Amino acid sequence: MIDNLKDDILFKSIFQSSVEGILVIDDNGLIIKANPASEQMFGYKSNELIQKEVESLIPAEFKNNHKSYRDNYSTKPKARRMGHNLDLWGLKKDGSQFQLEISLSPTEIDNKQVVIAFIIDITERMSAKQALVVSESRMAEAQKIAHVGNWYWNLQTNERSWSDEFYRIYGLPSGDERLNKETVRNFINPEDRENVAKTIYEGIINKTRYKYKKRIIRPDGTTRYILAKGKTVYDEKGSAKEMYGTIQDITKNQNIELKLKSSKEKTQAILEALPDVVILYDKHGNHLEVNAPNDFQLVAPYSEHIGQNIDKLLPQNVCEKIRMGFTNCDKTKKNQIVEYSLTIMGELKHLESRIVQTDEGNFLCIIRDITESKITEKSILENEQRLILTLEAGEFGSWYRNLHTDIFVRDSYQNYLFGFKPEEYTVSYLDFLRKIYPEDRDNLQSTIADAIKNSSSYTIEYRIVHSDLSVHWLHEKGKVFKDADGNPERIIGVTNSITNQKKAEEKLKESEEKLRNYTIELKEKVKDRTKELTTVVQKLTESNVSLQDQIHETKEAETKVVRNKQLLDDVSHNFPRGFITVIDLKFKIVFIAGEELVELGFKNLADKETRTDDVVGVSDYIKAIVKENIKKTLKGEHLSFEIEHKDNHYLVNTTPLSNNNKKIEQVLLVFNNVTLQKKAEFEMFNTLKKEQELSELKSRFISMASHEFRTPLSAILSSAILIEKQNEAGKEEKRLNYVSKIRSNVKNLVVILNDFLSLSKLQEGKIIAQPIVFNLVDFSKSLIEEIDGIKKNGQIITLKCNHLVIEVFLDLKLLKHIIYNLLSNAIKYSEDNKEIIIKIEANHQLVYIEIKDQGIGIPTEDQNNMFERFYRANNAANIQGTGLGLNIVKQYTELMGGTISFKSQLNEGTSFFIEFPLNKK
């Protein structure tokens, strides 16, 4: 009796709480019972459906057929499912219709035949199905636009399939029987077959993606160039299971490449004009084509761009900028330039996108990496500051004149040269001319006017009159710059004082005049001395014989010098992995030779006696270092230092060179390229660092493991001892309590061991996602029931979701581990009587899972490290845990293409956010 009563309560509970609609119908077609779900489904109030004919819930066009079907069913009633793959519709009270599925179960109540109908509203399912059909249609259209076909190959059954675009690329109608698993290889050009087979084989063996180019021969005899990409999927034993990939018709691009090779100049010109990456979008922002260098890192692999929308690949603010560029380009019919920044592979990149609209209404974006130019803006400011210091050190004044406004801008030293006081600073060209010496004014005006007319540079010397009426000489260089329209816009120049030089020239003229007078006097003296010299010449002739012998000895010495010089030239010009150079007192390069001169562009520096400050292609910073060490070497020091130039490291040794009087007048610098040694040192440093990190991880592991294993083992031991002591009758409850503790601690040990095992498999790369299609909502409900046994007193877990069905394509085991771990953490770190919430939402592309607790929270200083191995927050030291759970959860999430993040407030709780792509197939 009691069992029957319990069953009755249970059936009533199921009837009232079922999410499916349940109707009980007698043999006359009248509804005698309806649960709340069915009343809500058809839009009726409580008990409004009782004694209504079941045909009142069916649209008019289906009523007759349904009544006939019900009559036939009553003669042979049996449990059956209706609506699967059938078009069944229900009629709501407000007259609206909806699709449904019905399952029928005949039974007897009070010896009367009745039918129980279970009804499901499948409106959302049918909408999702229709969306899937539309998505597949769009995918086929995207493949057709991008000329990309896909294929599938089951390596175990040799079953193969090809998309419609694949057939079109091969010159065949869709589904043509001429393309099958026996003939597919025959389409490949015979010269390419061996390479194709080798590439596929190596991809399978090495477990890597592969990509190659091949030629195919269509049935009409034409040849097409194909870019093929593929990936292999393996089973749990590591055996190749299946393969899938894409092909793209690149014949047009290949023909262009062949034409470009015929002309070196044309090839060079096009190569120089090629941007870093080119992407073709349609007006909706979908990627149609992507062309990028191999070393240009995009936000996703190139193959994942085709057919994708910028909203999926790029941040929202970047998408808004690009779409605004599309709008402006379409409106103005002019090219647009958009700049934005992206974090790619953990590195901030600054990009410039030039947008051009094609004749078809698409948008071609030429994207360049301008990170380097952005970074160098700071260097430019620093260089400008150095330039100001250099001008001041060289006693040069700089100035700027705007030709449109006629305004002068001068630095402080330029004003000093003109003898201006702060209250006298000139701001116009006329004010400037008033300071010019009257005799020089016309020439200066004429020179500047010619430079403006020809947009050229000029050099001039002129005099100025200071306020104290003193006259000073200035030397000035100026250059005219044009605006965007080619009109003269401004003049920039430098000025230095040559007053002392002019005074010296005047003194020189006076000296020259005195010299002329001395010359006249000397002519007279020369006549007198000529007679004396005649006698001396005779004596010199007599000594000439002895000089011949000395000349012979000198020639032999010269021969030795030549041989030694030749040897020195051979050594210096072939100086390996570097170069040597000699610098004089004026910092001019008098000699340079070595193996790397041509590569560095230094070959002709000695021929032109180039100064170290004028060497092109070398940074001012390196020039300053070299110059400072040359100065020290000229004082007698032997120095050794390092510099970096063009990604190469050089060890530089300096030696002072003395003349015959032992006076230092030159410096020898030996540049040794030590790049390889530097790389080896860097690799050794990284290796040592990794070993140190591994040692630290081992220490943390041993410390954590000893602590985490000791606690449950101690509890198990003490419980076992107490069980032994509580062996008398009547103490069964205490023994059961101790056994429960043992089981709980054994479970904790199993969790710890599972974490270690999962971490080991992840490090060895043995865990591979095996996705299947399942309902995430039902899965979550089942998991909540499973974890119910470890909740604390009064804790509840609430599932919030607006959908009955959310189909996902994910790895069931990995997802179970992720959610189970986060829920168990929420339970562990929350007090009794607290609510834990699981919230699930989805759109057409992503599914979002949020797990929120009201626990102890995570301190701010610990939040950046929570996903690290063995890391635990400071406030969790007294709560059992390994510090591995969140690390494994993060890796599992990323294995399925998802992301995980969290927000937390101390003593208020933590919310974990997980995003997965729907990946609905």
PDB file of N, CA and C in Angstrom, residues 222 235 248 294 423 620 692 778 827 887-888:
ATOM      1  N   THR A 222      43.157  20.619 -70.735  1.00  0.00           N
ATOM      2  CA  THR A 222      43.805  21.827 -70.200  1.00  0.00           C
ATOM      3  C   THR A 222      44.459  21.510 -68.852  1.00  0.00           C
ATOM      4  N   ASP A 235      43.462   7.925 -34.536  1.00  0.00           N
ATOM      5  CA  ASP A 235      42.655   7.325 -33.477  1.00  0.00           C
ATOM      6  C   ASP A 235      43.452   7.287 -32.181  1.00  0.00           C
ATOM      7  N   GLN A 248      42.801  24.771 -54.013  1.00  0.00           N
ATOM      8  CA  GLN A 248      42.500  26.106 -54.539  1.00  0.00           C
ATOM      9  C   GLN A 248      43.111  26.236 -55.923  1.00  0.00           C
ATOM     10  N   ASN A 294      55.128  34.191 -46.156  1.00  0.00           N
ATOM     11  CA  ASN A 294      55.134  33.143 -45.148  1.00  0.00           C
ATOM     12  C   ASN A 294      55.497  33.666 -43.765  1.00  0.00           C
ATOM     13  N   GLU A 423      63.820  90.575 -26.186  1.00  0.00           N
ATOM     14  CA  GLU A 423      62.747  91.487 -26.604  1.00  0.00           C
ATOM     15  C   GLU A 423      62.889  91.919 -28.054  1.00  0.00           C
ATOM     16  N   ASP A 620      73.665  56.698 -35.263  1.00  0.00           N
ATOM     17  CA  ASP A 620      74.441  57.693 -34.523  1.00  0.00           C
ATOM     18  C   ASP A 620      74.969  57.126 -33.211  1.00  0.00           C
ATOM     19  N   GLN A 692      66.538  25.443 -14.863  1.00  0.00           N
ATOM     20  CA  GLN A 692      66.219  26.026 -13.564  1.00  0.00           C
ATOM     21  C   GLN A 692      64.711  25.985 -13.301  1.00  0.00           C
ATOM     22  N   ASP A 778      21.304  19.152 -21.719  1.00  0.00           N
ATOM     23  CA  ASP A 778      21.117  17.862 -21.043  1.00  0.00           C
ATOM     24  C   ASP A 778      22.399  17.403 -20.362  1.00  0.00           C
ATOM     25  N   ILE A 827      32.266  24.608  -5.034  1.00  0.00           N
ATOM     26  CA  ILE A 827      31.761  23.965  -3.822  1.00  0.00           C
ATOM     27  C   ILE A 827      32.801  24.058  -2.699  1.00  0.00           C
ATOM     28  N   ASN A 887      45.166  24.855 -14.351  1.00  0.00           N
ATOM     29  CA  ASN A 887      46.124  24.720 -15.456  1.00  0.00           C
ATOM     30  C   ASN A 887      45.626  23.697 -16.471  1.00  0.00           C
ATOM     31  N   ILE A 888      45.127  22.559 -15.964  1.00  0.00           N
ATOM     32  CA  ILE A 888      44.613  21.505 -16.867  1.00  0.00           C
ATOM     33  C   ILE A 888      43.345  21.987 -17.558  1.00  0.00           C
TER      34      ILE A 888
END
